[in-house]
Amino acid sequence: MSVSQLSAIEDVLAQMRSVADAASGFERKAAGPVAEPGGFAAELQRSLHKVSDMQTQATSQAKAFQLGAPDISLNDVMIDMQKASVAFQATVQVRNRLVAAYQEIASMPV
């Protein structure tokens, strides 16, 4: 992945985190969000962290392969990169549907 792709991914993840925070009424503090253990917003937050972790792990594994680490095979790198890519694309689709639902609700007459 190129630097521009990674920054685009981080931008989308930041947008999704802000949507999740707004949906749950979180206040983001310096230490991070304070979430209640259950609910939709908490599950969304966990999913975002999981996707972010998958991308970070895949990127670090690809860098290790490029540096010649003997215990990392190209097959594992490619599979992990594809898993991270699919997870990110699914997350973007969830975000798009949440935004569309929000816009639809916001445009309803009171």
Short mmCIF file of C-alpha atoms in Angstrom, two decimals:
data_model
loop_
_atom_site.label_atom_id
_atom_site.label_comp_id
_atom_site.label_asym_id
_atom_site.label_seq_id
_atom_site.Cartn_x
_atom_site.Cartn_y
_atom_site.Cartn_z
CA MET A 1 0.00 0.00 0.00
CA SER A 2 1.23 3.45 -0.78
CA VAL A 3 1.45 6.31 1.69
CA SER A 4 -1.49 8.09 0.04
CA GLN A 5 -3.65 4.97 0.33
CA LEU A 6 -2.76 4.61 4.00
CA SER A 7 -3.57 8.24 4.69
CA ALA A 8 -6.89 7.85 2.87
CA ILE A 9 -7.66 4.79 4.97
CA GLU A 10 -6.78 6.65 8.16
CA ASP A 11 -9.01 9.56 7.09
CA VAL A 12 -11.98 7.27 6.51
CA LEU A 13 -11.38 5.50 9.82
CA ALA A 14 -11.26 8.87 11.59
CA GLN A 15 -14.57 9.82 9.97
CA MET A 16 -16.10 6.52 11.05
CA ARG A 17 -14.86 7.00 14.60
CA SER A 18 -16.44 10.44 14.72
CA VAL A 19 -19.74 9.00 13.42
CA ALA A 20 -19.57 6.27 16.05
CA ASP A 21 -18.82 8.83 18.75
CA ALA A 22 -21.70 11.04 17.62
CA ALA A 23 -24.08 8.07 17.50
CA SER A 24 -23.29 7.13 21.07
CA GLY A 25 -22.96 10.62 22.51
CA PHE A 26 -19.33 10.02 23.48
CA GLU A 27 -17.07 12.86 24.44
CA ARG A 28 -13.59 12.24 23.14
CA LYS A 29 -11.01 13.01 25.79
CA ALA A 30 -7.21 12.89 25.64
CA ALA A 31 -7.26 9.27 26.84
CA GLY A 32 -9.82 8.28 24.21
CA PRO A 33 -13.56 7.65 24.28
CA VAL A 34 -15.30 6.43 27.38
CA ALA A 35 -17.77 3.80 26.22
CA GLU A 36 -20.41 1.82 27.94
CA PRO A 37 -19.81 -1.93 27.66
CA GLY A 38 -22.72 -2.66 25.34
CA GLY A 39 -24.80 -1.17 22.62
CA PHE A 40 -24.50 -0.37 18.97
CA ALA A 41 -21.93 2.38 19.36
CA ALA A 42 -19.63 0.20 21.46
CA GLU A 43 -19.86 -2.60 18.91
CA LEU A 44 -19.13 -0.17 16.10
CA GLN A 45 -16.12 1.13 18.02
CA ARG A 46 -14.80 -2.42 18.55
CA SER A 47 -15.25 -3.16 14.84
CA LEU A 48 -13.34 -0.03 13.87
CA HIS A 49 -10.48 -0.97 16.17
CA LYS A 50 -10.44 -4.50 14.77
CA VAL A 51 -10.25 -3.25 11.16
CA SER A 52 -7.53 -0.79 12.12
CA ASP A 53 -5.56 -3.56 13.86
CA MET A 54 -5.93 -5.82 10.80
CA GLN A 55 -4.55 -3.09 8.55
CA THR A 56 -1.68 -2.32 10.89
CA GLN A 57 -0.76 -6.00 11.19
CA ALA A 58 -0.94 -6.55 7.41
CA THR A 59 1.20 -3.49 6.74
CA SER A 60 3.83 -4.47 9.30
CA GLN A 61 3.89 -8.00 7.93
CA ALA A 62 4.39 -6.67 4.39
CA LYS A 63 7.24 -4.45 5.57
CA ALA A 64 8.87 -7.40 7.35
CA PHE A 65 8.59 -9.47 4.17
CA GLN A 66 10.16 -6.68 2.15
CA LEU A 67 13.03 -6.55 4.62
CA GLY A 68 13.60 -10.27 4.10
CA ALA A 69 12.24 -11.83 7.30
CA PRO A 70 12.65 -15.61 6.82
CA ASP A 71 9.51 -16.63 8.75
CA ILE A 72 7.05 -14.64 6.58
CA SER A 73 5.86 -16.03 3.27
CA LEU A 74 4.45 -14.05 0.37
CA ASN A 75 1.23 -16.09 0.54
CA ASP A 76 0.59 -15.00 4.13
CA VAL A 77 1.31 -11.37 3.29
CA MET A 78 -1.05 -11.35 0.31
CA ILE A 79 -3.85 -13.10 2.22
CA ASP A 80 -3.58 -10.74 5.18
CA MET A 81 -3.50 -7.69 2.90
CA GLN A 82 -6.63 -8.91 1.10
CA LYS A 83 -8.40 -9.64 4.40
CA ALA A 84 -7.61 -6.12 5.59
CA SER A 85 -8.76 -4.66 2.28
CA VAL A 86 -12.07 -6.54 2.34
CA ALA A 87 -12.66 -5.57 5.98
CA PHE A 88 -11.98 -1.93 5.15
CA GLN A 89 -14.30 -1.99 2.14
CA ALA A 90 -17.06 -3.53 4.26
CA THR A 91 -16.50 -0.86 6.90
CA VAL A 92 -16.79 1.88 4.29
CA GLN A 93 -20.07 0.38 3.08
CA VAL A 94 -21.40 0.33 6.66
CA ARG A 95 -20.38 3.97 7.04
CA ASN A 96 -22.11 4.87 3.79
CA ARG A 97 -25.31 3.19 4.92
CA LEU A 98 -25.15 4.89 8.33
CA VAL A 99 -24.68 8.29 6.70
CA ALA A 100 -27.55 7.62 4.30
CA ALA A 101 -29.82 6.56 7.17
CA TYR A 102 -28.82 9.64 9.16
CA GLN A 103 -29.55 11.91 6.20
CA GLU A 104 -32.90 10.26 5.66
CA ILE A 105 -33.86 10.69 9.31
CA ALA A 106 -32.60 14.27 9.34
CA SER A 107 -34.72 15.17 6.31
CA MET A 108 -37.95 13.82 7.85
CA PRO A 109 -40.51 16.46 8.69
CA VAL A 110 -41.21 16.90 12.37
#
